Amino acid sequence: MLDWWLPENVSTYGRDIDWLFHLIYYITGITAILVFGTMLAFLVMYRDRPGRKARYTHGNTTLEIVWTVVPALILVILTLLSVPAWSRIKMTMPDTDFVVQVTAKQFNWQVIYPGADGKFGTDDDKTLLDEMHVPVNKVVRVILKSQDVIHSFFVPQFRIKQDAVPGHEIRVWFDATKPGKYEWPCAELCGFGHSGMRGWIYVHTAEEYQKWAAENLKTAAAPGATVEAKAEEPKAEPHKEEKAKK
Ligand SMILES: [Cu+2]
């Protein structure tokens, strides 16, 4: 019902996020209306009038217990309801042969493709600035780093937001379901150029991506170049990451 004001969801796990977002939004929205409505009503009902005396009260123990226990219960229930999404998105790292490294810095996203050898930190790495190209319907793993301060990897349509923390390598993943060009802003105030720190993620069809990779990565074994070769016998892929560590 509230979908109209969220950006379009093009992520395989977007619905898991959205329904939680809406649930929390309804709960807090209704609570806000009740609290402010009561406050306004009391302001009018108990306003100063001639002949009316102020009365001292010690409060109401039952009421206080109720308004403490009910929100606590709601929080516990919300936590339990969030567990499936959290474990699917954050605790699980789907297998993929498409791995890119993103290093955030003031005030750019540096995107590194591993090149033909499938390894990062070698001569054939290809670095792009503020743009990432990926195929549609493909699990993309991002190794997220920061060169200086805390930044935040945010793609609203992918329902992904993850801080990039100096000294840490954080793995995140997404699987975009619709080709397009998606805004990729930094969502953590990271300095005077923060508002200008944004990139674009281009989600291509498999053929388009291969074409782009052939022209821009200039390597035969660019990540994702094997999308159409799925039926072939699985061979050990050199650039497949080891099982992700938590
Ligand atoms: Cu930033």
PDB file of C-alpha atoms and ligand atoms in Angstrom:
ATOM      1  CA  MET A   1       0.000   0.000   0.000  1.00  0.00           C
ATOM      2  CA  LEU A   2       2.878   2.352   0.746  1.00  0.00           C
ATOM      3  CA  ASP A   3       4.853   1.097  -2.233  1.00  0.00           C
ATOM      4  CA  TRP A   4       4.307   4.263  -4.233  1.00  0.00           C
ATOM      5  CA  TRP A   5       6.806   6.281  -2.241  1.00  0.00           C
ATOM      6  CA  LEU A   6       9.614   3.726  -2.125  1.00  0.00           C
ATOM      7  CA  PRO A   7      11.981   3.548  -5.074  1.00  0.00           C
ATOM      8  CA  GLU A   8      11.293   0.630  -7.378  1.00  0.00           C
ATOM      9  CA  ASN A   9      12.553  -2.645  -6.012  1.00  0.00           C
ATOM     10  CA  VAL A  10      14.842  -4.515  -8.406  1.00  0.00           C
ATOM     11  CA  SER A  11      16.511  -6.776  -5.878  1.00  0.00           C
ATOM     12  CA  THR A  12      15.823 -10.441  -5.223  1.00  0.00           C
ATOM     13  CA  TYR A  13      15.639  -9.750  -1.499  1.00  0.00           C
ATOM     14  CA  GLY A  14      13.902  -6.370  -1.734  1.00  0.00           C
ATOM     15  CA  ARG A  15      10.515  -7.709  -0.675  1.00  0.00           C
ATOM     16  CA  ASP A  16      11.991  -9.147   2.522  1.00  0.00           C
ATOM     17  CA  ILE A  17      13.147  -5.647   3.412  1.00  0.00           C
ATOM     18  CA  ASP A  18      10.076  -3.783   2.226  1.00  0.00           C
ATOM     19  CA  TRP A  19       7.462  -5.645   4.198  1.00  0.00           C
ATOM     20  CA  LEU A  20       9.484  -5.140   7.399  1.00  0.00           C
ATOM     21  CA  PHE A  21       9.871  -1.478   6.545  1.00  0.00           C
ATOM     22  CA  HIS A  22       6.133  -1.133   6.021  1.00  0.00           C
ATOM     23  CA  LEU A  23       5.287  -3.065   9.173  1.00  0.00           C
ATOM     24  CA  ILE A  24       7.536  -0.831  11.270  1.00  0.00           C
ATOM     25  CA  TYR A  25       6.199   2.224   9.510  1.00  0.00           C
ATOM     26  CA  TYR A  26       2.585   1.319  10.292  1.00  0.00           C
ATOM     27  CA  ILE A  27       3.386   0.589  13.933  1.00  0.00           C
ATOM     28  CA  THR A  28       5.314   3.816  14.473  1.00  0.00           C
ATOM     29  CA  GLY A  29       2.837   5.827  12.374  1.00  0.00           C
ATOM     30  CA  ILE A  30      -0.182   4.650  14.363  1.00  0.00           C
ATOM     31  CA  THR A  31       1.719   5.201  17.617  1.00  0.00           C
ATOM     32  CA  ALA A  32       2.646   8.730  16.582  1.00  0.00           C
ATOM     33  CA  ILE A  33      -0.962   9.570  15.729  1.00  0.00           C
ATOM     34  CA  LEU A  34      -2.204   8.168  19.058  1.00  0.00           C
ATOM     35  CA  VAL A  35       0.462   9.968  21.101  1.00  0.00           C
ATOM     36  CA  PHE A  36       0.075  13.346  19.417  1.00  0.00           C
ATOM     37  CA  GLY A  37      -3.718  13.048  19.307  1.00  0.00           C
ATOM     38  CA  THR A  38      -3.826  12.318  23.043  1.00  0.00           C
ATOM     39  CA  MET A  39      -1.429  15.143  23.735  1.00  0.00           C
ATOM     40  CA  LEU A  40      -3.509  17.639  21.789  1.00  0.00           C
ATOM     41  CA  ALA A  41      -6.728  16.434  23.428  1.00  0.00           C
ATOM     42  CA  PHE A  42      -5.192  16.760  26.896  1.00  0.00           C
ATOM     43  CA  LEU A  43      -3.884  20.222  26.078  1.00  0.00           C
ATOM     44  CA  VAL A  44      -7.436  21.332  25.411  1.00  0.00           C
ATOM     45  CA  MET A  45      -9.171  19.300  28.136  1.00  0.00           C
ATOM     46  CA  TYR A  46      -6.864  20.325  30.935  1.00  0.00           C
ATOM     47  CA  ARG A  47      -6.149  23.886  29.968  1.00  0.00           C
ATOM     48  CA  ASP A  48      -6.265  26.583  32.597  1.00  0.00           C
ATOM     49  CA  ARG A  49      -9.735  27.848  33.318  1.00  0.00           C
ATOM     50  CA  PRO A  50     -11.047  30.179  36.026  1.00  0.00           C
ATOM     51  CA  GLY A  51     -11.643  28.356  39.282  1.00  0.00           C
ATOM     52  CA  ARG A  52      -9.754  25.229  38.278  1.00  0.00           C
ATOM     53  CA  LYS A  53      -6.984  24.128  40.649  1.00  0.00           C
ATOM     54  CA  ALA A  54      -3.888  22.142  39.780  1.00  0.00           C
ATOM     55  CA  ARG A  55      -3.775  18.687  41.333  1.00  0.00           C
ATOM     56  CA  TYR A  56      -0.661  16.773  42.283  1.00  0.00           C
ATOM     57  CA  THR A  57      -0.507  13.158  41.151  1.00  0.00           C
ATOM     58  CA  HIS A  58       1.903  10.309  41.784  1.00  0.00           C
ATOM     59  CA  GLY A  59       1.070   8.743  38.438  1.00  0.00           C
ATOM     60  CA  ASN A  60      -0.468   5.385  37.699  1.00  0.00           C
ATOM     61  CA  THR A  61       1.617   2.266  38.204  1.00  0.00           C
ATOM     62  CA  THR A  62      -0.568   0.020  36.061  1.00  0.00           C
ATOM     63  CA  LEU A  63      -0.459   2.436  33.149  1.00  0.00           C
ATOM     64  CA  GLU A  64       3.296   2.782  33.404  1.00  0.00           C
ATOM     65  CA  ILE A  65       3.812  -0.976  33.394  1.00  0.00           C
ATOM     66  CA  VAL A  66       1.544  -1.273  30.350  1.00  0.00           C
ATOM     67  CA  TRP A  67       3.297   1.387  28.299  1.00  0.00           C
ATOM     68  CA  THR A  68       6.674  -0.107  29.121  1.00  0.00           C
ATOM     69  CA  VAL A  69       5.822  -3.743  28.510  1.00  0.00           C
ATOM     70  CA  VAL A  70       3.851  -3.255  25.285  1.00  0.00           C
ATOM     71  CA  PRO A  71       6.630  -1.422  23.363  1.00  0.00           C
ATOM     72  CA  ALA A  72       9.198  -3.905  24.711  1.00  0.00           C
ATOM     73  CA  LEU A  73       7.081  -6.785  23.413  1.00  0.00           C
ATOM     74  CA  ILE A  74       6.673  -5.080  20.041  1.00  0.00           C
ATOM     75  CA  LEU A  75      10.439  -4.688  19.791  1.00  0.00           C
ATOM     76  CA  VAL A  76      11.031  -8.347  20.624  1.00  0.00           C
ATOM     77  CA  ILE A  77       8.443  -9.431  18.042  1.00  0.00           C
ATOM     78  CA  LEU A  78       9.989  -7.163  15.401  1.00  0.00           C
ATOM     79  CA  THR A  79      13.388  -8.665  16.144  1.00  0.00           C
ATOM     80  CA  LEU A  80      12.040 -12.175  15.680  1.00  0.00           C
ATOM     81  CA  LEU A  81      10.271 -11.192  12.459  1.00  0.00           C
ATOM     82  CA  SER A  82      13.524  -9.702  11.117  1.00  0.00           C
ATOM     83  CA  VAL A  83      15.564 -12.835  11.659  1.00  0.00           C
ATOM     84  CA  PRO A  84      14.696 -14.569   8.353  1.00  0.00           C
ATOM     85  CA  ALA A  85      15.600 -11.495   6.266  1.00  0.00           C
ATOM     86  CA  TRP A  86      18.758 -10.885   8.255  1.00  0.00           C
ATOM     87  CA  SER A  87      19.966 -14.435   7.870  1.00  0.00           C
ATOM     88  CA  ARG A  88      19.103 -14.537   4.160  1.00  0.00           C
ATOM     89  CA  ILE A  89      20.771 -11.235   3.315  1.00  0.00           C
ATOM     90  CA  LYS A  90      23.528 -10.749   5.855  1.00  0.00           C
ATOM     91  CA  MET A  91      24.447 -14.194   7.099  1.00  0.00           C
ATOM     92  CA  THR A  92      24.304 -16.013   3.783  1.00  0.00           C
ATOM     93  CA  MET A  93      26.781 -15.424   0.985  1.00  0.00           C
ATOM     94  CA  PRO A  94      25.451 -17.020  -2.205  1.00  0.00           C
ATOM     95  CA  ASP A  95      28.006 -18.691  -4.392  1.00  0.00           C
ATOM     96  CA  THR A  96      29.065 -16.637  -7.397  1.00  0.00           C
ATOM     97  CA  ASP A  97      31.874 -16.166  -9.869  1.00  0.00           C
ATOM     98  CA  PHE A  98      31.212 -12.452 -10.111  1.00  0.00           C
ATOM     99  CA  VAL A  99      33.299 -10.631  -7.554  1.00  0.00           C
ATOM    100  CA  VAL A 100      34.276  -6.983  -7.615  1.00  0.00           C
ATOM    101  CA  GLN A 101      36.137  -4.892  -5.127  1.00  0.00           C
ATOM    102  CA  VAL A 102      34.829  -1.496  -4.155  1.00  0.00           C
ATOM    103  CA  THR A 103      37.058   0.870  -2.274  1.00  0.00           C
ATOM    104  CA  ALA A 104      35.386   4.033  -1.067  1.00  0.00           C
ATOM    105  CA  LYS A 105      37.414   7.173  -0.635  1.00  0.00           C
ATOM    106  CA  GLN A 106      36.723  10.853  -0.233  1.00  0.00           C
ATOM    107  CA  PHE A 107      34.766  11.284  -2.546  1.00  0.00           C
ATOM    108  CA  ASN A 108      34.555   8.446  -5.036  1.00  0.00           C
ATOM    109  CA  TRP A 109      33.710   4.820  -5.461  1.00  0.00           C
ATOM    110  CA  GLN A 110      36.640   2.906  -6.916  1.00  0.00           C
ATOM    111  CA  VAL A 111      35.462  -0.266  -8.572  1.00  0.00           C
ATOM    112  CA  ILE A 112      38.052  -2.926  -9.280  1.00  0.00           C
ATOM    113  CA  TYR A 113      37.495  -5.836 -11.634  1.00  0.00           C
ATOM    114  CA  PRO A 114      40.000  -8.639 -11.172  1.00  0.00           C
ATOM    115  CA  GLY A 115      40.926  -9.105 -14.835  1.00  0.00           C
ATOM    116  CA  ALA A 116      41.771 -12.321 -16.627  1.00  0.00           C
ATOM    117  CA  ASP A 117      43.631 -13.952 -13.763  1.00  0.00           C
ATOM    118  CA  GLY A 118      40.674 -13.528 -11.475  1.00  0.00           C
ATOM    119  CA  LYS A 119      42.899 -12.100  -8.770  1.00  0.00           C
ATOM    120  CA  PHE A 120      42.848  -8.689  -7.214  1.00  0.00           C
ATOM    121  CA  GLY A 121      46.017  -6.714  -6.791  1.00  0.00           C
ATOM    122  CA  THR A 122      47.594  -7.843 -10.067  1.00  0.00           C
ATOM    123  CA  ASP A 123      48.559  -5.918 -13.200  1.00  0.00           C
ATOM    124  CA  ASP A 124      45.476  -6.756 -15.207  1.00  0.00           C
ATOM    125  CA  ASP A 125      43.026  -5.337 -12.680  1.00  0.00           C
ATOM    126  CA  LYS A 126      40.680  -2.823 -14.191  1.00  0.00           C
ATOM    127  CA  THR A 127      39.609   0.137 -12.087  1.00  0.00           C
ATOM    128  CA  LEU A 128      36.552   2.257 -12.788  1.00  0.00           C
ATOM    129  CA  LEU A 129      35.538   5.400 -10.999  1.00  0.00           C
ATOM    130  CA  ASP A 130      31.979   5.911  -9.805  1.00  0.00           C
ATOM    131  CA  GLU A 131      30.521   3.299 -12.088  1.00  0.00           C
ATOM    132  CA  MET A 132      29.917  -0.397 -11.868  1.00  0.00           C
ATOM    133  CA  HIS A 133      28.618  -2.646 -14.613  1.00  0.00           C
ATOM    134  CA  VAL A 134      26.952  -5.932 -13.821  1.00  0.00           C
ATOM    135  CA  PRO A 135      24.748  -8.434 -15.609  1.00  0.00           C
ATOM    136  CA  VAL A 136      21.106  -8.808 -14.691  1.00  0.00           C
ATOM    137  CA  ASN A 137      19.964 -11.809 -12.626  1.00  0.00           C
ATOM    138  CA  LYS A 138      23.451 -12.514 -11.431  1.00  0.00           C
ATOM    139  CA  VAL A 139      24.670 -12.666  -7.878  1.00  0.00           C
ATOM    140  CA  VAL A 140      27.262  -9.926  -7.510  1.00  0.00           C
ATOM    141  CA  ARG A 141      29.588 -10.074  -4.557  1.00  0.00           C
ATOM    142  CA  VAL A 142      31.197  -6.852  -3.485  1.00  0.00           C
ATOM    143  CA  ILE A 143      34.275  -6.730  -1.319  1.00  0.00           C
ATOM    144  CA  LEU A 144      33.800  -3.382   0.306  1.00  0.00           C
ATOM    145  CA  LYS A 145      36.689  -1.354   1.675  1.00  0.00           C
ATOM    146  CA  SER A 146      37.419   2.197   2.637  1.00  0.00           C
ATOM    147  CA  GLN A 147      40.603   4.113   2.107  1.00  0.00           C
ATOM    148  CA  ASP A 148      39.978   6.878   4.624  1.00  0.00           C
ATOM    149  CA  VAL A 149      36.794   7.395   6.606  1.00  0.00           C
ATOM    150  CA  ILE A 150      33.491   5.591   6.997  1.00  0.00           C
ATOM    151  CA  HIS A 151      31.355   5.662   3.863  1.00  0.00           C
ATOM    152  CA  SER A 152      28.166   3.805   3.119  1.00  0.00           C
ATOM    153  CA  PHE A 153      27.384   1.737   0.038  1.00  0.00           C
ATOM    154  CA  PHE A 154      23.765   2.523  -0.753  1.00  0.00           C
ATOM    155  CA  VAL A 155      21.677   1.554  -3.748  1.00  0.00           C
ATOM    156  CA  PRO A 156      18.047   2.317  -2.916  1.00  0.00           C
ATOM    157  CA  GLN A 157      16.567   0.177  -5.706  1.00  0.00           C
ATOM    158  CA  PHE A 158      18.682  -2.797  -4.612  1.00  0.00           C
ATOM    159  CA  ARG A 159      17.629  -2.353  -0.965  1.00  0.00           C
ATOM    160  CA  ILE A 160      21.246  -2.516   0.063  1.00  0.00           C
ATOM    161  CA  LYS A 161      23.068  -0.281   2.490  1.00  0.00           C
ATOM    162  CA  GLN A 162      26.354  -1.177   4.079  1.00  0.00           C
ATOM    163  CA  ASP A 163      28.996   0.912   5.776  1.00  0.00           C
ATOM    164  CA  ALA A 164      32.516   0.802   4.370  1.00  0.00           C
ATOM    165  CA  VAL A 165      34.874   0.872   7.321  1.00  0.00           C
ATOM    166  CA  PRO A 166      38.606   1.622   7.130  1.00  0.00           C
ATOM    167  CA  GLY A 167      40.658  -1.454   7.968  1.00  0.00           C
ATOM    168  CA  HIS A 168      37.820  -3.852   7.203  1.00  0.00           C
ATOM    169  CA  GLU A 169      36.878  -5.918   4.182  1.00  0.00           C
ATOM    170  CA  ILE A 170      33.143  -6.323   4.259  1.00  0.00           C
ATOM    171  CA  ARG A 171      31.391  -8.649   1.858  1.00  0.00           C
ATOM    172  CA  VAL A 172      27.951  -7.795   0.580  1.00  0.00           C
ATOM    173  CA  TRP A 173      25.928  -9.124  -2.300  1.00  0.00           C
ATOM    174  CA  PHE A 174      23.015  -8.256  -4.506  1.00  0.00           C
ATOM    175  CA  ASP A 175      21.187  -9.770  -7.428  1.00  0.00           C
ATOM    176  CA  ALA A 176      19.507  -7.172  -9.629  1.00  0.00           C
ATOM    177  CA  THR A 177      16.418  -8.311 -11.485  1.00  0.00           C
ATOM    178  CA  LYS A 178      15.961  -5.506 -14.008  1.00  0.00           C
ATOM    179  CA  PRO A 179      18.381  -3.867 -16.426  1.00  0.00           C
ATOM    180  CA  GLY A 180      18.838  -0.151 -15.910  1.00  0.00           C
ATOM    181  CA  LYS A 181      20.983   2.603 -14.496  1.00  0.00           C
ATOM    182  CA  TYR A 182      20.768   2.970 -10.740  1.00  0.00           C
ATOM    183  CA  GLU A 183      21.998   5.754  -8.537  1.00  0.00           C
ATOM    184  CA  TRP A 184      24.662   4.802  -6.034  1.00  0.00           C
ATOM    185  CA  PRO A 185      25.123   7.515  -3.438  1.00  0.00           C
ATOM    186  CA  CYS A 186      27.305   7.482  -0.374  1.00  0.00           C
ATOM    187  CA  ALA A 187      24.972   7.348   2.609  1.00  0.00           C
ATOM    188  CA  GLU A 188      27.381   8.264   5.375  1.00  0.00           C
ATOM    189  CA  LEU A 189      28.427  11.848   5.953  1.00  0.00           C
ATOM    190  CA  CYS A 190      32.084  11.519   5.034  1.00  0.00           C
ATOM    191  CA  GLY A 191      33.397  15.064   4.586  1.00  0.00           C
ATOM    192  CA  PHE A 192      32.813  18.266   2.694  1.00  0.00           C
ATOM    193  CA  GLY A 193      32.337  16.496  -0.653  1.00  0.00           C
ATOM    194  CA  HIS A 194      29.942  13.894   0.696  1.00  0.00           C
ATOM    195  CA  SER A 195      26.893  15.183  -1.158  1.00  0.00           C
ATOM    196  CA  GLY A 196      28.745  14.872  -4.459  1.00  0.00           C
ATOM    197  CA  MET A 197      29.924  11.340  -3.765  1.00  0.00           C
ATOM    198  CA  ARG A 198      27.797   9.168  -5.961  1.00  0.00           C
ATOM    199  CA  GLY A 199      28.144   6.703  -8.740  1.00  0.00           C
ATOM    200  CA  TRP A 200      25.941   4.694 -11.040  1.00  0.00           C
ATOM    201  CA  ILE A 201      25.416   0.982 -11.278  1.00  0.00           C
ATOM    202  CA  TYR A 202      24.548  -0.221 -14.755  1.00  0.00           C
ATOM    203  CA  VAL A 203      22.644  -3.462 -14.863  1.00  0.00           C
ATOM    204  CA  HIS A 204      22.917  -4.972 -18.329  1.00  0.00           C
ATOM    205  CA  THR A 205      21.345  -7.941 -19.999  1.00  0.00           C
ATOM    206  CA  ALA A 206      23.761 -10.853 -20.261  1.00  0.00           C
ATOM    207  CA  GLU A 207      24.594 -10.054 -23.904  1.00  0.00           C
ATOM    208  CA  GLU A 208      25.006  -6.357 -23.263  1.00  0.00           C
ATOM    209  CA  TYR A 209      27.251  -7.061 -20.339  1.00  0.00           C
ATOM    210  CA  GLN A 210      29.470  -9.353 -22.370  1.00  0.00           C
ATOM    211  CA  LYS A 211      29.746  -6.687 -24.999  1.00  0.00           C
ATOM    212  CA  TRP A 212      30.580  -4.052 -22.423  1.00  0.00           C
ATOM    213  CA  ALA A 213      33.106  -6.331 -20.720  1.00  0.00           C
ATOM    214  CA  ALA A 214      34.779  -7.174 -24.019  1.00  0.00           C
ATOM    215  CA  GLU A 215      35.154  -3.513 -24.852  1.00  0.00           C
ATOM    216  CA  ASN A 216      36.021  -2.159 -21.448  1.00  0.00           C
ATOM    217  CA  LEU A 217      37.664  -4.856 -19.419  1.00  0.00           C
ATOM    218  CA  LYS A 218      39.687  -6.131 -22.372  1.00  0.00           C
ATOM    219  CA  THR A 219      40.082  -9.583 -20.943  1.00  0.00           C
ATOM    220  CA  ALA A 220      38.647 -12.885 -22.003  1.00  0.00           C
ATOM    221  CA  ALA A 221      37.746 -14.056 -18.539  1.00  0.00           C
ATOM    222  CA  ALA A 222      36.025 -11.012 -17.221  1.00  0.00           C
ATOM    223  CA  PRO A 223      33.683 -11.785 -14.367  1.00  0.00           C
ATOM    224  CA  GLY A 224      30.330 -12.850 -15.657  1.00  0.00           C
ATOM    225  CA  ALA A 225      31.731 -13.791 -19.042  1.00  0.00           C
ATOM    226  CA  THR A 226      30.613 -17.311 -18.225  1.00  0.00           C
ATOM    227  CA  VAL A 227      26.952 -16.462 -17.728  1.00  0.00           C
ATOM    228  CA  GLU A 228      25.906 -18.263 -20.860  1.00  0.00           C
ATOM    229  CA  ALA A 229      28.217 -21.170 -20.344  1.00  0.00           C
ATOM    230  CA  LYS A 230      26.352 -22.437 -17.313  1.00  0.00           C
ATOM    231  CA  ALA A 231      25.451 -25.754 -18.917  1.00  0.00           C
ATOM    232  CA  GLU A 232      29.080 -26.698 -19.334  1.00  0.00           C
ATOM    233  CA  GLU A 233      30.653 -28.933 -16.780  1.00  0.00           C
ATOM    234  CA  PRO A 234      31.584 -26.950 -13.734  1.00  0.00           C
ATOM    235  CA  LYS A 235      35.270 -26.245 -13.720  1.00  0.00           C
ATOM    236  CA  ALA A 236      37.255 -24.830 -10.892  1.00  0.00           C
ATOM    237  CA  GLU A 237      37.160 -21.149 -11.456  1.00  0.00           C
ATOM    238  CA  PRO A 238      40.327 -19.408 -10.475  1.00  0.00           C
ATOM    239  CA  HIS A 239      38.604 -16.249  -9.417  1.00  0.00           C
ATOM    240  CA  LYS A 240      35.953 -17.878  -7.377  1.00  0.00           C
ATOM    241  CA  GLU A 241      36.398 -16.749  -3.829  1.00  0.00           C
ATOM    242  CA  GLU A 242      36.885 -19.235  -1.084  1.00  0.00           C
ATOM    243  CA  LYS A 243      33.886 -19.771   1.141  1.00  0.00           C
ATOM    244  CA  ALA A 244      33.121 -16.380   2.592  1.00  0.00           C
ATOM    245  CA  LYS A 245      34.029 -16.024   6.181  1.00  0.00           C
ATOM    246  CA  LYS A 246      31.609 -14.379   8.483  1.00  0.00           C
TER     247      LYS A 246
HETATM  248 CU    CU B   1      31.360   8.892   1.387  1.00  0.00          CU
END
